[in-house]
PDB file of C-alpha atoms in Angstrom:
ATOM      1  CA  GLN A   1     162.321-108.717 150.673  1.00  0.00           C
ATOM      2  CA  VAL A   2     164.768-107.650 148.002  1.00  0.00           C
ATOM      3  CA  GLN A   3     165.914-104.075 147.489  1.00  0.00           C
ATOM      4  CA  LEU A   4     167.274-102.943 144.124  1.00  0.00           C
ATOM      5  CA  VAL A   5     169.348 -99.815 143.614  1.00  0.00           C
ATOM      6  CA  GLU A   6     170.107 -98.651 140.103  1.00  0.00           C
ATOM      7  CA  SER A   7     172.806 -96.381 138.766  1.00  0.00           C
ATOM      8  CA  GLY A   8     173.738 -95.118 135.347  1.00  0.00           C
ATOM      9  CA  GLY A   9     171.472 -93.724 132.684  1.00  0.00           C
ATOM     10  CA  GLY A  10     171.406 -90.191 131.364  1.00  0.00           C
ATOM     11  CA  LEU A  11     171.430 -88.351 128.065  1.00  0.00           C
ATOM     12  CA  VAL A  12     173.408 -89.578 125.072  1.00  0.00           C
ATOM     13  CA  GLN A  13     173.436 -88.944 121.348  1.00  0.00           C
ATOM     14  CA  ALA A  14     172.289 -91.577 118.908  1.00  0.00           C
ATOM     15  CA  GLY A  15     175.040 -94.101 118.329  1.00  0.00           C
ATOM     16  CA  GLY A  16     176.452 -93.615 121.799  1.00  0.00           C
ATOM     17  CA  SER A  17     176.713 -95.966 124.740  1.00  0.00           C
ATOM     18  CA  LEU A  18     175.508 -96.122 128.315  1.00  0.00           C
ATOM     19  CA  ARG A  19     175.866 -98.645 131.095  1.00  0.00           C
ATOM     20  CA  LEU A  20     173.241 -99.342 133.729  1.00  0.00           C
ATOM     21  CA  SER A  21     174.028-101.106 136.977  1.00  0.00           C
ATOM     22  CA  CYS A  22     171.762-102.559 139.627  1.00  0.00           C
ATOM     23  CA  ALA A  23     172.716-103.884 143.056  1.00  0.00           C
ATOM     24  CA  ALA A  24     170.467-106.203 145.041  1.00  0.00           C
ATOM     25  CA  SER A  25     170.334-106.478 148.814  1.00  0.00           C
ATOM     26  CA  GLY A  26     168.112-108.134 151.370  1.00  0.00           C
ATOM     27  CA  SER A  27     166.917-111.694 150.757  1.00  0.00           C
ATOM     28  CA  ILE A  28     169.467-112.247 148.014  1.00  0.00           C
ATOM     29  CA  PHE A  29     169.670-115.991 148.670  1.00  0.00           C
ATOM     30  CA  SER A  30     166.256-116.266 147.043  1.00  0.00           C
ATOM     31  CA  LEU A  31     167.189-114.501 143.813  1.00  0.00           C
ATOM     32  CA  ASN A  32     166.391-116.188 140.534  1.00  0.00           C
ATOM     33  CA  ALA A  33     166.431-114.241 137.277  1.00  0.00           C
ATOM     34  CA  MET A  34     167.453-110.592 137.117  1.00  0.00           C
ATOM     35  CA  GLY A  35     167.173-108.146 134.291  1.00  0.00           C
ATOM     36  CA  TRP A  36     166.007-104.864 132.867  1.00  0.00           C
ATOM     37  CA  TYR A  37     162.662-103.572 131.659  1.00  0.00           C
ATOM     38  CA  ARG A  38     161.823-100.218 130.137  1.00  0.00           C
ATOM     39  CA  GLN A  39     158.794 -98.023 129.797  1.00  0.00           C
ATOM     40  CA  ALA A  40     158.447 -95.210 127.297  1.00  0.00           C
ATOM     41  CA  PRO A  41     155.763 -92.517 127.686  1.00  0.00           C
ATOM     42  CA  GLY A  42     152.354 -93.869 126.767  1.00  0.00           C
ATOM     43  CA  LYS A  43     153.623 -97.413 126.371  1.00  0.00           C
ATOM     44  CA  GLN A  44     153.586-100.542 128.476  1.00  0.00           C
ATOM     45  CA  ARG A  45     156.610-101.703 130.384  1.00  0.00           C
ATOM     46  CA  GLU A  46     158.561-104.200 128.295  1.00  0.00           C
ATOM     47  CA  LEU A  47     161.359-106.658 128.880  1.00  0.00           C
ATOM     48  CA  VAL A  48     164.720-105.523 127.544  1.00  0.00           C
ATOM     49  CA  ALA A  49     167.037-108.278 128.740  1.00  0.00           C
ATOM     50  CA  ALA A  50     167.171-110.894 131.463  1.00  0.00           C
ATOM     51  CA  ILE A  51     169.730-113.322 132.820  1.00  0.00           C
ATOM     52  CA  ASP A  52     169.314-116.275 135.135  1.00  0.00           C
ATOM     53  CA  ARG A  53     171.698-117.540 137.789  1.00  0.00           C
ATOM     54  CA  GLY A  54     173.326-119.839 135.270  1.00  0.00           C
ATOM     55  CA  GLY A  55     174.078-116.996 132.879  1.00  0.00           C
ATOM     56  CA  ASN A  56     171.413-117.808 130.319  1.00  0.00           C
ATOM     57  CA  THR A  57     170.187-114.621 128.669  1.00  0.00           C
ATOM     58  CA  ASN A  58     167.076-113.413 126.924  1.00  0.00           C
ATOM     59  CA  TYR A  59     166.821-110.222 124.845  1.00  0.00           C
ATOM     60  CA  ARG A  60     164.011-108.466 123.070  1.00  0.00           C
ATOM     61  CA  ASP A  61     164.617-108.542 119.335  1.00  0.00           C
ATOM     62  CA  SER A  62     165.125-104.803 118.933  1.00  0.00           C
ATOM     63  CA  VAL A  63     168.189-104.738 121.216  1.00  0.00           C
ATOM     64  CA  LYS A  64     169.911-107.940 120.134  1.00  0.00           C
ATOM     65  CA  GLY A  65     173.469-107.259 119.036  1.00  0.00           C
ATOM     66  CA  ARG A  66     173.469-103.837 120.709  1.00  0.00           C
ATOM     67  CA  PHE A  67     172.771-104.525 124.395  1.00  0.00           C
ATOM     68  CA  THR A  68     174.531-106.964 126.691  1.00  0.00           C
ATOM     69  CA  VAL A  69     173.236-108.051 130.088  1.00  0.00           C
ATOM     70  CA  SER A  70     175.658-109.451 132.640  1.00  0.00           C
ATOM     71  CA  ARG A  71     175.431-110.604 136.210  1.00  0.00           C
ATOM     72  CA  ASP A  72     177.722-111.109 139.183  1.00  0.00           C
ATOM     73  CA  ASN A  73     176.253-113.693 141.551  1.00  0.00           C
ATOM     74  CA  VAL A  74     178.831-112.872 144.229  1.00  0.00           C
ATOM     75  CA  LYS A  75     178.202-109.136 144.252  1.00  0.00           C
ATOM     76  CA  ASN A  76     174.509-109.630 143.424  1.00  0.00           C
ATOM     77  CA  THR A  77     174.588-107.107 140.637  1.00  0.00           C
ATOM     78  CA  VAL A  78     173.188-106.998 137.139  1.00  0.00           C
ATOM     79  CA  ASP A  79     174.456-104.638 134.459  1.00  0.00           C
ATOM     80  CA  LEU A  80     173.175-103.601 131.069  1.00  0.00           C
ATOM     81  CA  GLN A  81     175.697-102.364 128.531  1.00  0.00           C
ATOM     82  CA  MET A  82     173.896-100.430 125.826  1.00  0.00           C
ATOM     83  CA  ASN A  83     175.710 -99.660 122.590  1.00  0.00           C
ATOM     84  CA  SER A  84     174.595 -98.104 119.317  1.00  0.00           C
ATOM     85  CA  LEU A  85     171.739 -96.418 121.110  1.00  0.00           C
ATOM     86  CA  LYS A  86     168.779 -95.197 119.103  1.00  0.00           C
ATOM     87  CA  PRO A  87     166.168 -92.524 119.897  1.00  0.00           C
ATOM     88  CA  GLU A  88     163.588 -95.293 120.222  1.00  0.00           C
ATOM     89  CA  ASP A  89     165.575 -96.655 123.179  1.00  0.00           C
ATOM     90  CA  THR A  90     164.520 -93.588 125.158  1.00  0.00           C
ATOM     91  CA  ALA A  91     162.604 -94.732 128.239  1.00  0.00           C
ATOM     92  CA  ILE A  92     162.747 -95.205 131.962  1.00  0.00           C
ATOM     93  CA  TYR A  93     164.726 -98.375 132.614  1.00  0.00           C
ATOM     94  CA  TYR A  94     163.838-100.523 135.599  1.00  0.00           C
ATOM     95  CA  CYS A  95     165.940-103.190 137.221  1.00  0.00           C
ATOM     96  CA  ASN A  96     163.968-106.351 137.954  1.00  0.00           C
ATOM     97  CA  ALA A  97     164.683-109.320 140.160  1.00  0.00           C
ATOM     98  CA  LYS A  98     162.595-112.425 140.598  1.00  0.00           C
ATOM     99  CA  ALA A  99     162.918-114.008 144.013  1.00  0.00           C
ATOM    100  CA  TYR A 100     161.437-117.105 145.568  1.00  0.00           C
ATOM    101  CA  VAL A 101     158.850-116.548 148.262  1.00  0.00           C
ATOM    102  CA  SER A 102     156.600-119.067 150.018  1.00  0.00           C
ATOM    103  CA  TRP A 103     154.060-119.120 147.199  1.00  0.00           C
ATOM    104  CA  GLY A 104     156.360-118.899 144.199  1.00  0.00           C
ATOM    105  CA  LEU A 105     158.330-116.202 142.389  1.00  0.00           C
ATOM    106  CA  LYS A 106     157.830-112.541 143.229  1.00  0.00           C
ATOM    107  CA  ASP A 107     158.905-109.546 141.146  1.00  0.00           C
ATOM    108  CA  TYR A 108     160.937-106.781 142.731  1.00  0.00           C
ATOM    109  CA  TRP A 109     161.667-103.474 141.011  1.00  0.00           C
ATOM    110  CA  GLY A 110     164.181-100.696 141.218  1.00  0.00           C
ATOM    111  CA  GLN A 111     163.156 -97.055 141.251  1.00  0.00           C
ATOM    112  CA  GLY A 112     163.900 -96.574 137.557  1.00  0.00           C
ATOM    113  CA  THR A 113     166.517 -94.552 135.738  1.00  0.00           C
ATOM    114  CA  GLN A 114     165.940 -92.312 132.743  1.00  0.00           C
ATOM    115  CA  VAL A 115     167.723 -93.025 129.475  1.00  0.00           C
ATOM    116  CA  THR A 116     167.344 -90.362 126.789  1.00  0.00           C
ATOM    117  CA  VAL A 117     168.826 -90.775 123.321  1.00  0.00           C
ATOM    118  CA  SER A 118     168.859 -87.676 121.164  1.00  0.00           C
ATOM    119  CA  SER A 119     168.844 -87.816 117.375  1.00  0.00           C
TER     120      SER A 119
END
């Protein structure tokens, strides 16, 4: 089992910045990729950014150049630095970790943190 605890988020004006942090505990030796998803009201949860143990990253197109995902494999944390925020970035942001279990990779989720960007 992997437990994820998020911090950060809040209310910011358009053009502002926020930083989200997520700390993993439990079966951390099995961690593979970590990252962030978001879900806006009435929409499906979508990938924002992910990073693997080697530091390779993947971003959705709409956040490229504005968001940066980083990871500390010693502290078992993953952060998301969000700059130039837009109202359309408003959503609940969820930390995600993929960990190896007996049958393959399992998704673990944080509790979610609200990000609200006002225009």
